[in-house]
PDB file of C-alpha atoms and ligand atoms in Angstrom:
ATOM      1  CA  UNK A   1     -13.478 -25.815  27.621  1.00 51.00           C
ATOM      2  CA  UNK A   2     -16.202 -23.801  26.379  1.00 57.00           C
ATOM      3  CA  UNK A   3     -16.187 -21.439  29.070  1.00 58.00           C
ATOM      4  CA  UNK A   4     -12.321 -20.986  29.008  1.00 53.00           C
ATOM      5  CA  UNK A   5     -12.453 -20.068  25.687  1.00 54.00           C
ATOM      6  CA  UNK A   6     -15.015 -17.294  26.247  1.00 53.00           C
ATOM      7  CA  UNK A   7     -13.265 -16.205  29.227  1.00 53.00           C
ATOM      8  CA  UNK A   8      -9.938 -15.364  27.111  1.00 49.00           C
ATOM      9  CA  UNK A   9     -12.344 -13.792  24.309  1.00 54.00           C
ATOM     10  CA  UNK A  10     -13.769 -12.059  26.878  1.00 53.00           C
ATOM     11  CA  UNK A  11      -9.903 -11.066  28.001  1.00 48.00           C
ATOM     12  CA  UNK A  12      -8.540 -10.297  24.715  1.00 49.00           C
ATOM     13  CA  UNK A  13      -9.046  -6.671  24.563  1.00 47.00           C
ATOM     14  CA  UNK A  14      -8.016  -5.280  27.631  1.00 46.00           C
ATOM     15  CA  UNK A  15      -4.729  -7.912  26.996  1.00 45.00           C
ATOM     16  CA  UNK A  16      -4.580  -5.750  23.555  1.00 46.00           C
ATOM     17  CA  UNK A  17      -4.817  -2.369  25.591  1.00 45.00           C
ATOM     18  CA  UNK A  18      -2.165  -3.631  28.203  1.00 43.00           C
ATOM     19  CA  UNK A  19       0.330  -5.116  25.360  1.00 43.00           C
ATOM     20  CA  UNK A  20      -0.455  -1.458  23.146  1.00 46.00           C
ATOM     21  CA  UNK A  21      -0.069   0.806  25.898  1.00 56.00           C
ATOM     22  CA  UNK A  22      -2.242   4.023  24.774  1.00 76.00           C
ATOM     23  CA  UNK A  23      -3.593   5.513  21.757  1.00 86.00           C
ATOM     24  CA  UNK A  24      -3.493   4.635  18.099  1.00 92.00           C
ATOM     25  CA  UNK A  25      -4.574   7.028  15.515  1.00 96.00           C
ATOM     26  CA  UNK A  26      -7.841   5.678  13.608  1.00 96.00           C
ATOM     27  CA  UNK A  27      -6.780   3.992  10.187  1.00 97.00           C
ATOM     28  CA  UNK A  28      -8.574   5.577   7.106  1.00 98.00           C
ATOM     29  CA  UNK A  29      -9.807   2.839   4.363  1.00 98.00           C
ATOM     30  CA  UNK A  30      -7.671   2.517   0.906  1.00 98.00           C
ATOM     31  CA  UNK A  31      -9.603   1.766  -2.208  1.00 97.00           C
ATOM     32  CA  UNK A  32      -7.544  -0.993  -3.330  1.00 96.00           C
ATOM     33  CA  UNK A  33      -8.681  -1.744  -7.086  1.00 96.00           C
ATOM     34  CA  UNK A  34      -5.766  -3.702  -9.173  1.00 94.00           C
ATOM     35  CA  UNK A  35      -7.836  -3.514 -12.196  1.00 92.00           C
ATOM     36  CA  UNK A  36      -7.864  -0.193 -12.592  1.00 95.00           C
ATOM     37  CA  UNK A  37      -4.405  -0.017 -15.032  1.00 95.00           C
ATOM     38  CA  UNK A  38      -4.839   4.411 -15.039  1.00 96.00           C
ATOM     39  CA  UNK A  39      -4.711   4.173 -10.955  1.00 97.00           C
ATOM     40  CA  UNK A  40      -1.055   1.952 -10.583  1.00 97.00           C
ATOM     41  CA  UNK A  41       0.286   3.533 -13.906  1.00 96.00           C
ATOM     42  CA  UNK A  42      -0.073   7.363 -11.565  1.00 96.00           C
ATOM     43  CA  UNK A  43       0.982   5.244  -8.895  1.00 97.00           C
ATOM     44  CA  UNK A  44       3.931   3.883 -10.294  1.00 96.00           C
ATOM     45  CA  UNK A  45       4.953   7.365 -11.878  1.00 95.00           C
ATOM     46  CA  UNK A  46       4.659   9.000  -8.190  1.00 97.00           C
ATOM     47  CA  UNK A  47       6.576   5.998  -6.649  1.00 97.00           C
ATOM     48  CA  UNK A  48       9.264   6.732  -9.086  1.00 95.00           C
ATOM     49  CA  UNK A  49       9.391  10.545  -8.751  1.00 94.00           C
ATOM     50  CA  UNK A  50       8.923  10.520  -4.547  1.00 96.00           C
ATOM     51  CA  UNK A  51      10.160   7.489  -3.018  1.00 96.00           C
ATOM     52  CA  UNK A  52      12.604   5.343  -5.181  1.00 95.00           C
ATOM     53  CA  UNK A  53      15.338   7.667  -4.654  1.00 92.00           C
ATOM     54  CA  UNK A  54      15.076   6.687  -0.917  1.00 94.00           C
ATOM     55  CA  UNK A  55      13.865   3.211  -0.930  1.00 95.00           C
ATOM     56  CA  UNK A  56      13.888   0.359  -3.039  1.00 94.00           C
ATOM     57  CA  UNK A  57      11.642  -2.739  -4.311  1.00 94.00           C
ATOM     58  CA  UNK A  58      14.466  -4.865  -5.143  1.00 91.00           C
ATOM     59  CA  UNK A  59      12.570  -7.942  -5.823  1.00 90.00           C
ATOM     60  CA  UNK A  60      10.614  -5.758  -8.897  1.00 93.00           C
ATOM     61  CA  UNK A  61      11.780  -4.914 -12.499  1.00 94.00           C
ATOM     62  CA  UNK A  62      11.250  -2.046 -14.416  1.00 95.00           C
ATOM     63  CA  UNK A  63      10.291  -4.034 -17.085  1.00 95.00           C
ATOM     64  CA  UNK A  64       7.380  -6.657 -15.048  1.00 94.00           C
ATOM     65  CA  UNK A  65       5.774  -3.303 -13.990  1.00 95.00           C
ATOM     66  CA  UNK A  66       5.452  -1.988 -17.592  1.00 95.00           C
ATOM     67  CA  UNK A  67       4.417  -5.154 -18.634  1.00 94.00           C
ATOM     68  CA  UNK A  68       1.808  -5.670 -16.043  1.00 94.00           C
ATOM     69  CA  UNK A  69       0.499  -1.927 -15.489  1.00 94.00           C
ATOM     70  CA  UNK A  70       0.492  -1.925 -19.376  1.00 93.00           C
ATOM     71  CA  UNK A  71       3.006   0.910 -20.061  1.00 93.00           C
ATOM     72  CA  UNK A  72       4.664   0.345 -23.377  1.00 93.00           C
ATOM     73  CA  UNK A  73       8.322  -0.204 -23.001  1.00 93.00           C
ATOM     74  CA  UNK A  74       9.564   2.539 -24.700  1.00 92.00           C
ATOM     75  CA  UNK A  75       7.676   5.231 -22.920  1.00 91.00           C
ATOM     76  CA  UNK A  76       8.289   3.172 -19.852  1.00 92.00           C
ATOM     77  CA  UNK A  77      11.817   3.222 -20.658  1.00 91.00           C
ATOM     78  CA  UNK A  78      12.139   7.567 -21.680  1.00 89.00           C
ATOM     79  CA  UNK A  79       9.384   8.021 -18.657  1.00 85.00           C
ATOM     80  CA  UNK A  80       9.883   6.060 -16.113  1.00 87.00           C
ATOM     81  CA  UNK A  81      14.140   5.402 -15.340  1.00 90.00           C
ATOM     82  CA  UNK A  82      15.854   8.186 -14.166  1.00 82.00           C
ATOM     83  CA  UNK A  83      18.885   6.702 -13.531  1.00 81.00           C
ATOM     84  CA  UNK A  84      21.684   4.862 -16.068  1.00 85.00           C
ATOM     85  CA  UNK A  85      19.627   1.940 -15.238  1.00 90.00           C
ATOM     86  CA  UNK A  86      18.242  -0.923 -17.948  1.00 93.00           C
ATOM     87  CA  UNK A  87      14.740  -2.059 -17.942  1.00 93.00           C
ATOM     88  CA  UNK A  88      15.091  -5.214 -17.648  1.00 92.00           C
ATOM     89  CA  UNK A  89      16.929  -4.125 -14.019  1.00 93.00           C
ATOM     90  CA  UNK A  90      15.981  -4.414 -10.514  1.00 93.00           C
ATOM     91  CA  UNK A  91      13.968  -0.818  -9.329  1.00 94.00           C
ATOM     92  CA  UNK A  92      17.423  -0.302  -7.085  1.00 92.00           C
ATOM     93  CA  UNK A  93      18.929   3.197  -5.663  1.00 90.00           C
ATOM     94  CA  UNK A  94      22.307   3.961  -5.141  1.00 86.00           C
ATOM     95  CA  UNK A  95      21.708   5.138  -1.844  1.00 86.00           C
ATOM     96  CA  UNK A  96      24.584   4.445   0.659  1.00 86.00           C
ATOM     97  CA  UNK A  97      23.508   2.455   3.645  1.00 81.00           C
ATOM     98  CA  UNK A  98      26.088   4.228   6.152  1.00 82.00           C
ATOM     99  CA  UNK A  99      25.161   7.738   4.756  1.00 84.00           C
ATOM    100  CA  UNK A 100      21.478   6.929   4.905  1.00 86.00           C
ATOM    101  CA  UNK A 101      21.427   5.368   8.835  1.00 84.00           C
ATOM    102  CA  UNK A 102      23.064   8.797   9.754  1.00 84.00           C
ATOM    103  CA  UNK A 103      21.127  11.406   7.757  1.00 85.00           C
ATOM    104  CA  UNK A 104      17.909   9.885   8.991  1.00 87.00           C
ATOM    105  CA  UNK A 105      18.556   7.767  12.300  1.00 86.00           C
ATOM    106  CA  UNK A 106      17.466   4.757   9.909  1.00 87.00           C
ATOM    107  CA  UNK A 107      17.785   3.050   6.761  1.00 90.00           C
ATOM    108  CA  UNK A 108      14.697   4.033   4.820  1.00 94.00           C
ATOM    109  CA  UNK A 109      13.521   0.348   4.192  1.00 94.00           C
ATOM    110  CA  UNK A 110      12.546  -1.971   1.122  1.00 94.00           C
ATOM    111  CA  UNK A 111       8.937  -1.503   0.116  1.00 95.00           C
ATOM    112  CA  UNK A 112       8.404  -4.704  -1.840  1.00 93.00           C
ATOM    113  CA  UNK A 113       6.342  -6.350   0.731  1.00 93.00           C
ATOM    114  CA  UNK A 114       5.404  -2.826   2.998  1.00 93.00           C
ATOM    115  CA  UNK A 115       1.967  -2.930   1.703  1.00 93.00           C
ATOM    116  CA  UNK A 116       1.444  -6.726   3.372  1.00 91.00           C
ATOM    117  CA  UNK A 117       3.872  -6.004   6.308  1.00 93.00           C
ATOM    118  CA  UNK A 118       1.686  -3.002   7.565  1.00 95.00           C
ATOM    119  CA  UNK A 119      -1.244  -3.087   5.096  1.00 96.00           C
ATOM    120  CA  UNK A 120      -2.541  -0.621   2.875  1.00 97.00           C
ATOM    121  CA  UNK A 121      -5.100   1.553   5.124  1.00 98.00           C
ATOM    122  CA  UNK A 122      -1.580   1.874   7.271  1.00 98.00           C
ATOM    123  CA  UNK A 123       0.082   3.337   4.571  1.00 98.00           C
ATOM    124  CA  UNK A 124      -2.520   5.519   3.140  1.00 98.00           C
ATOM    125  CA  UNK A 125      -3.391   6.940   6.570  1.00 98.00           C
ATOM    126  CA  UNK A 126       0.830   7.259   7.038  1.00 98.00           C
ATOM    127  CA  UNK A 127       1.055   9.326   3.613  1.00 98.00           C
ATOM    128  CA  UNK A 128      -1.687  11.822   5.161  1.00 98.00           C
ATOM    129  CA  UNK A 129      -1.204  12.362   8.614  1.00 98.00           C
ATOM    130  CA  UNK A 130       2.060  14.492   8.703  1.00 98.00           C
ATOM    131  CA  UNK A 131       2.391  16.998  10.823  1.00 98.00           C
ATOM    132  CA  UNK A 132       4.606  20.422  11.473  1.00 98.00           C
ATOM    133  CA  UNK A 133       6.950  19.436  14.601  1.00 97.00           C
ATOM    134  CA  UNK A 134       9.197  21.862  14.864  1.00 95.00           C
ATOM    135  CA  UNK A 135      11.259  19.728  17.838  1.00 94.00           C
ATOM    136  CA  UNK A 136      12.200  17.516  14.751  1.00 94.00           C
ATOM    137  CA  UNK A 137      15.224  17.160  12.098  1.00 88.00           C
ATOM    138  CA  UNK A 138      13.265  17.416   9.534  1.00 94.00           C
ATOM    139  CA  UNK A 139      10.540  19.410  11.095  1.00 96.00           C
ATOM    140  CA  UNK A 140       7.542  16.908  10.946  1.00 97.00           C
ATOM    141  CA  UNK A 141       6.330  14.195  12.845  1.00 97.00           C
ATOM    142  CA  UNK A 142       3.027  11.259  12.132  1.00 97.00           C
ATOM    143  CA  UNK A 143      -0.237  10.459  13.735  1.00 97.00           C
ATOM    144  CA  UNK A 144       0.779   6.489  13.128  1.00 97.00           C
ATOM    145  CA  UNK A 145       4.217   7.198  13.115  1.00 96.00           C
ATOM    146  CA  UNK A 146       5.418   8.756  16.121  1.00 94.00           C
ATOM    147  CA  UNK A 147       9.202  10.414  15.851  1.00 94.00           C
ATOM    148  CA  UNK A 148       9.498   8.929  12.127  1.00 94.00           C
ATOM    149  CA  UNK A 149      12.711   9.588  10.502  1.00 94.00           C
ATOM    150  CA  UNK A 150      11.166  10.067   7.152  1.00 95.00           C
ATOM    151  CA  UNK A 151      10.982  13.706   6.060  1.00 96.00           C
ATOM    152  CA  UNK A 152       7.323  14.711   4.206  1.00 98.00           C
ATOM    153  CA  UNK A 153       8.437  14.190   0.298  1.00 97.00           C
ATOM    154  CA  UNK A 154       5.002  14.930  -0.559  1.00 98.00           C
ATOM    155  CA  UNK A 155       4.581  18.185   1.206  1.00 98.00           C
ATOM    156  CA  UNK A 156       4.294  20.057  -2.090  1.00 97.00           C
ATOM    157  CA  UNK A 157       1.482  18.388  -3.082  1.00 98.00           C
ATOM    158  CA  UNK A 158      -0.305  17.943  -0.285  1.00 98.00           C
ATOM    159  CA  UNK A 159       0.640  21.443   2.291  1.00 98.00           C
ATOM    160  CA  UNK A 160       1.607  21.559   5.992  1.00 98.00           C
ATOM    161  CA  UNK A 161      -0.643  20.275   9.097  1.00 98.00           C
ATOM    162  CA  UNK A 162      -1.082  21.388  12.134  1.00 97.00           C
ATOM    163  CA  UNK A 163      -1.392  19.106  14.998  1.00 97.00           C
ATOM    164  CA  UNK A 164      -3.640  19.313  18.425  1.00 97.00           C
ATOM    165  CA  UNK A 165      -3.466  16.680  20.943  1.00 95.00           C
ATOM    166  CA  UNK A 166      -6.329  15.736  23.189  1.00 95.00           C
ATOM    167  CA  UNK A 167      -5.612  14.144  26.315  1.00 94.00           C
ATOM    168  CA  UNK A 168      -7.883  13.338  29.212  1.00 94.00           C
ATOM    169  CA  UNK A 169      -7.626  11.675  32.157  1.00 92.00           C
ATOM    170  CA  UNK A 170      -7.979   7.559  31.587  1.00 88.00           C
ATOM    171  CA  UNK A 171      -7.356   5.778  35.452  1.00 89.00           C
ATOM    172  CA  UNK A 172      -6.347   8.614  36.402  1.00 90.00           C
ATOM    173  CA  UNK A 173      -3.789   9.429  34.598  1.00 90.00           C
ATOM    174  CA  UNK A 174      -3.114  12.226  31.693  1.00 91.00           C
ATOM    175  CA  UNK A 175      -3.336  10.316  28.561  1.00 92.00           C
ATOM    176  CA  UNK A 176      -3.656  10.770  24.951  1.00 93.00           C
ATOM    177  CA  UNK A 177      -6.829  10.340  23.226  1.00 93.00           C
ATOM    178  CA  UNK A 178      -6.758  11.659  20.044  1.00 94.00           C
ATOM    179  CA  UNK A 179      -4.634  13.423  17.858  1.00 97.00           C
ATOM    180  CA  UNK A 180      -6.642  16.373  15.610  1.00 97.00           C
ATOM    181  CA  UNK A 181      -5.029  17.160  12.647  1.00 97.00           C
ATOM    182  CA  UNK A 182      -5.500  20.950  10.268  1.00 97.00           C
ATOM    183  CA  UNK A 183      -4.164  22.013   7.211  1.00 96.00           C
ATOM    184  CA  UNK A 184      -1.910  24.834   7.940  1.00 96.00           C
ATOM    185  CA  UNK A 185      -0.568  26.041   4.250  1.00 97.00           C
ATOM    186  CA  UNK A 186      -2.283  24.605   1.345  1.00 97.00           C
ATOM    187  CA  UNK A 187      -0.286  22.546  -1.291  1.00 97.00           C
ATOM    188  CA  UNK A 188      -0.551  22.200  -5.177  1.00 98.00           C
ATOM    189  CA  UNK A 189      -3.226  19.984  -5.251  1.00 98.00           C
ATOM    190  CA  UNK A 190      -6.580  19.900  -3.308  1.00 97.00           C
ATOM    191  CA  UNK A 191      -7.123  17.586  -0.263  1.00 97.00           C
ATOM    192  CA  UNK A 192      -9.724  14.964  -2.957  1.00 97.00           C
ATOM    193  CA  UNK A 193      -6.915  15.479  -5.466  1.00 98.00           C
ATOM    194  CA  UNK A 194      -4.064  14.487  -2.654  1.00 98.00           C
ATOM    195  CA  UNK A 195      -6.256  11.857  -1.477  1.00 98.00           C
ATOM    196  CA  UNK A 196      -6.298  10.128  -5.033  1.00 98.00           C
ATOM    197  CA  UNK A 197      -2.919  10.796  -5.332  1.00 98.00           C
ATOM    198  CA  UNK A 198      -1.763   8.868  -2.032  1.00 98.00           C
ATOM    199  CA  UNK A 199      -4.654   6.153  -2.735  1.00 98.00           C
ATOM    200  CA  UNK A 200      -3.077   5.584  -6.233  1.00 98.00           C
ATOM    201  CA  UNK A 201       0.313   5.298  -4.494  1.00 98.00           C
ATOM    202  CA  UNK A 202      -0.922   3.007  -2.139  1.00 98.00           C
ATOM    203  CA  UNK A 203      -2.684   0.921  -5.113  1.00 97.00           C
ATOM    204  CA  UNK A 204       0.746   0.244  -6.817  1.00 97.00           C
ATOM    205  CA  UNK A 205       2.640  -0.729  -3.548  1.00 97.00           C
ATOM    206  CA  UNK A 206      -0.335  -3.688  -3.222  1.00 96.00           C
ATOM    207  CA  UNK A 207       0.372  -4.733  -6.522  1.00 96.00           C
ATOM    208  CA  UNK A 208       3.901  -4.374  -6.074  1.00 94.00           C
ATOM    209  CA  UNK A 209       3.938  -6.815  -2.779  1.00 92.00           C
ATOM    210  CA  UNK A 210       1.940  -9.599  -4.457  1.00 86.00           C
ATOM    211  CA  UNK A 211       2.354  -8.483  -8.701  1.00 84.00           C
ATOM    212  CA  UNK A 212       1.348 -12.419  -9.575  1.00 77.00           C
ATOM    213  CA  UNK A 213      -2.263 -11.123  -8.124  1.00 77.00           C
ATOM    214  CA  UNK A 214      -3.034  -9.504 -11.541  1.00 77.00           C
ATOM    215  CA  UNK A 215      -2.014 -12.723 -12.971  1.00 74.00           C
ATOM    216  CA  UNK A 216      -4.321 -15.057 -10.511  1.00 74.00           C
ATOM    217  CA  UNK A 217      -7.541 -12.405 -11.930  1.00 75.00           C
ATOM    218  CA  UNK A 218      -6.948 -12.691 -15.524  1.00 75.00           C
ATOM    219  CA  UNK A 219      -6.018 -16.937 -14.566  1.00 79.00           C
ATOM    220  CA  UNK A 220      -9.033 -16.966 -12.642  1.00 82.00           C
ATOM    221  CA  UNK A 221     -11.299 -15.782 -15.255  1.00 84.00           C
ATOM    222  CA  UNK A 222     -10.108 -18.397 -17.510  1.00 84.00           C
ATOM    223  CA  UNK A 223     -11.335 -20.985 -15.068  1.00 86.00           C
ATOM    224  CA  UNK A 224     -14.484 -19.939 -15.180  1.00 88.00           C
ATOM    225  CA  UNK A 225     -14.883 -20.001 -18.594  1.00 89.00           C
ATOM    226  CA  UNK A 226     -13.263 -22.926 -18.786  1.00 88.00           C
ATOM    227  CA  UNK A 227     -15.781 -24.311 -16.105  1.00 90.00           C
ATOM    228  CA  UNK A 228     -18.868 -22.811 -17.833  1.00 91.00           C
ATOM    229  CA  UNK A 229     -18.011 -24.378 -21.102  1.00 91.00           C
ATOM    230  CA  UNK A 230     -16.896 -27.962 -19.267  1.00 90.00           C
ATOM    231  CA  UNK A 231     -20.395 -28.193 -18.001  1.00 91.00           C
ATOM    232  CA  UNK A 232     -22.336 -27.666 -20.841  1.00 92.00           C
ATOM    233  CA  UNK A 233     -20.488 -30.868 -22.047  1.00 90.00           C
ATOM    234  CA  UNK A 234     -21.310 -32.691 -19.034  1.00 92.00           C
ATOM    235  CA  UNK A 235     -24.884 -31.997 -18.771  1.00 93.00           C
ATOM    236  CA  UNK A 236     -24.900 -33.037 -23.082  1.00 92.00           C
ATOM    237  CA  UNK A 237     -23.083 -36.278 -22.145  1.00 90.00           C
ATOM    238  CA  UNK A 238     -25.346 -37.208 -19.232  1.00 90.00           C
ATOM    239  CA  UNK A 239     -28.837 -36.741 -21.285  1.00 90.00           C
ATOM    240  CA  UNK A 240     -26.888 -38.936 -23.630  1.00 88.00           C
ATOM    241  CA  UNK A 241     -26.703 -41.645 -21.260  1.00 88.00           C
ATOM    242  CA  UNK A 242     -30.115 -41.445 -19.723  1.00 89.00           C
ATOM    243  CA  UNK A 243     -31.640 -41.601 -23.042  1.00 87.00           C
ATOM    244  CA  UNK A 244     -31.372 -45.111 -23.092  1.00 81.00           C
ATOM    245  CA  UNK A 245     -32.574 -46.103 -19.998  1.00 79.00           C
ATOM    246  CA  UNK A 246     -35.742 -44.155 -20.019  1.00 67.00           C
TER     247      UNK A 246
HETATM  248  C1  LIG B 301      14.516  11.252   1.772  1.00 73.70           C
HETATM  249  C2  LIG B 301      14.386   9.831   1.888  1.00 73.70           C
HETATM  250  C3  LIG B 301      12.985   9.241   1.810  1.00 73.70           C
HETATM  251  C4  LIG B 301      12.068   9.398   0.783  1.00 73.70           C
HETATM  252  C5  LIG B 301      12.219  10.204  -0.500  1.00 73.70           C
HETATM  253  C6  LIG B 301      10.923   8.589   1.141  1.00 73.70           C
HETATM  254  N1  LIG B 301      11.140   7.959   2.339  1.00 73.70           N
HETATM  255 FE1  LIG B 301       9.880   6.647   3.242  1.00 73.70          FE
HETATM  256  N2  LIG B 301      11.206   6.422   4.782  1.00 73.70           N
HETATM  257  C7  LIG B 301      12.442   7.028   4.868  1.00 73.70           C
HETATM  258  C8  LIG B 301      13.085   6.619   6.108  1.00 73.70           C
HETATM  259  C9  LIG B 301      14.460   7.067   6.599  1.00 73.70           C
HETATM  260  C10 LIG B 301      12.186   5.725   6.743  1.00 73.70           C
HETATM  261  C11 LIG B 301      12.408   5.009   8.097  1.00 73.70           C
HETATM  262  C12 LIG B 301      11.758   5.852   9.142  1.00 73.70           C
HETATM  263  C13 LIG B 301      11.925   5.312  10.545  1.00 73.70           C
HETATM  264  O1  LIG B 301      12.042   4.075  10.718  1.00 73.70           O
HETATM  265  O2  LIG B 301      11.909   6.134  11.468  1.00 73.70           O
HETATM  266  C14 LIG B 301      11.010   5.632   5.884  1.00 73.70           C
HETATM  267  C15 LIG B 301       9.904   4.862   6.189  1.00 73.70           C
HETATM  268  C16 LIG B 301       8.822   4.665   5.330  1.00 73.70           C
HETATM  269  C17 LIG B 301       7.709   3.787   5.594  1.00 73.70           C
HETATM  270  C18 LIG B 301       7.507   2.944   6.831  1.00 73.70           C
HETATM  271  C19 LIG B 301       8.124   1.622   6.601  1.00 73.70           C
HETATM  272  C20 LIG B 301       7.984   0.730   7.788  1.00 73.70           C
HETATM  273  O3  LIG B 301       7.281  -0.276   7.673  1.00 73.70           O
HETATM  274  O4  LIG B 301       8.564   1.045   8.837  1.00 73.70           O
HETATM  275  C21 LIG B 301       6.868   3.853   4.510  1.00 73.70           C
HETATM  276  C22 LIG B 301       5.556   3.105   4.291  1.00 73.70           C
HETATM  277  C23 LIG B 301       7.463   4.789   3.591  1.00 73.70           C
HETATM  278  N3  LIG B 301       8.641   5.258   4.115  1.00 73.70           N
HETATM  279  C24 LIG B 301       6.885   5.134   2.378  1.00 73.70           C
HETATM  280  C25 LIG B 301       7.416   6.076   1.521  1.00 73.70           C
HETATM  281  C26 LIG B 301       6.765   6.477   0.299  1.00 73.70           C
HETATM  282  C27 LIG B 301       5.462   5.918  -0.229  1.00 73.70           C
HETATM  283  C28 LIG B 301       7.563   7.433  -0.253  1.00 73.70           C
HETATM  284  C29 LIG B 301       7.279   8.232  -1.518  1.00 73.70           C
HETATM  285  C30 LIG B 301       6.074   9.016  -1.497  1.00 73.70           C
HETATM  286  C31 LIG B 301       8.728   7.612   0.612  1.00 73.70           C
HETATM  287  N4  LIG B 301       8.601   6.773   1.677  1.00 73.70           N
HETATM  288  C32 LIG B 301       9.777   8.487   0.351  1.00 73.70           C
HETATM  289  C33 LIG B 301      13.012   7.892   3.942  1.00 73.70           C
HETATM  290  C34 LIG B 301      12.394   8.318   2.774  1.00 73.70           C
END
């Protein structure tokens, strides 16, 4: 039994390499921090401005993320809805799904849960790896994204890259190793100040997919206390007891 099991161990990557079939671009690390309030309240903001008008998080309220990110309500409400929309409302578009399908070959999709379906490193490496493709509709293509429908909303901020591919010769066959990736223009903000800006994005889509996390911290905290202090008790209560019978 032993051995079996160390034989498929043994087999599991080259069963990964067969069931992948070639390269994947290296994932770069998100600093996920949900205490830091500043981080998802920029996140939010640039999640409103860049991405709502495409997709949704219809399971999320304007008014739970002003509560939680700690964004009064009436600067959340002049700052942060665009639309004719309520706070207490769903963070909805009014993007036709028919129109949207044909403009970009697919619906852009709900990012309630994105951050757990494909993780955050996914998404943060996603945000920076587009690239100038000029065989494209909307002129770009992604390192972990190949032929993505999404156009790059954040070019502004962040420039144009160019692409190089490396291949080599793997079993002797041409195949792609790596994917090198340059800035070509530079945006309004630095690469450090693009890379906060993606990383706080990235921050608020975690919190979005899971928002009763920031809850289980702050609940967690109280159990400890709560523990700490229950103790103490104990400990009096038991040199109560042993007092007699010493
Ligand atoms: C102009 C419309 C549009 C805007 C604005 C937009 N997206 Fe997209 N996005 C799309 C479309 C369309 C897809 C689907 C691409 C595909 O499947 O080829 C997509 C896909 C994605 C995906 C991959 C989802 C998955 O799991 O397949 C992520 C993540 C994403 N977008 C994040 C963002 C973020 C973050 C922003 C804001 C910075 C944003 N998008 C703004 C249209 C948009």
């Amino acid at each position: 039994m032993k051995k079996l099991l160390v034989a498929l161990i043994a087999l599991l990557p080259s069963l990964a390499i067969a069931a992948g079939g070639g390269f994947s671009y290296p994932l770069e690390e998100a600093r996920i921090d949900l205490e830091d309030k500043a981080s998802l309240q920029r996140g939010a903001a640039l999640f409103i401005n860049y991405c709502l008008g495409c997709h949704q998080t219809q399971y999320q309220r304007y008014q739970r993320t002003a509560e939680d990110l700690g964004i009064p309500l009436d600067l959340a409400k002049d700052n942060l809805i665009f639309s004719d929309q309520k706070i207490g409302q769903k963070m909805t578009n009014s993007m036709p799904k028919e129109g949207s399908a044909a403009w970009f070959g697919k619906q852009p999709p709900d990012l309630t849960l994105v951050a757990r379906v494909r993780s955050p490193d996914w998404i943060y490496t996603y945000l920076k790896t587009f690239y100038v493709d000029t065989n494209k509709t909307f002129n770009v293509n992604n390192a972990v994204f190949k032929d993505v429908g999404m156009p790059h909303v954040l070019q502004d901020l962040q420039g144009t890259q160019e692409a190089e591919m490396v291949y080599d010769t793997v079993h002797g066959k041409e195949t792609l190793v790596g994917i090198k990736l340059t800035q070509k223009e530079p945006g309004s903000l630095t690469p450090e100040e693009y890379d906060q800006a993606v990383n706080d994005l990235v921050n608020y889509l975690e919190y979005v997919g899971e928002p009763s996390k920031l809850d289980s911290h702050r609940i967690g905290t109280w159990v400890l206390v709560f523990l700490a202090v229950f103790f103490v008790f104990i400990y009096l209560l038991k040199k109560e007891y042993w007092r007699d019978v010493h």
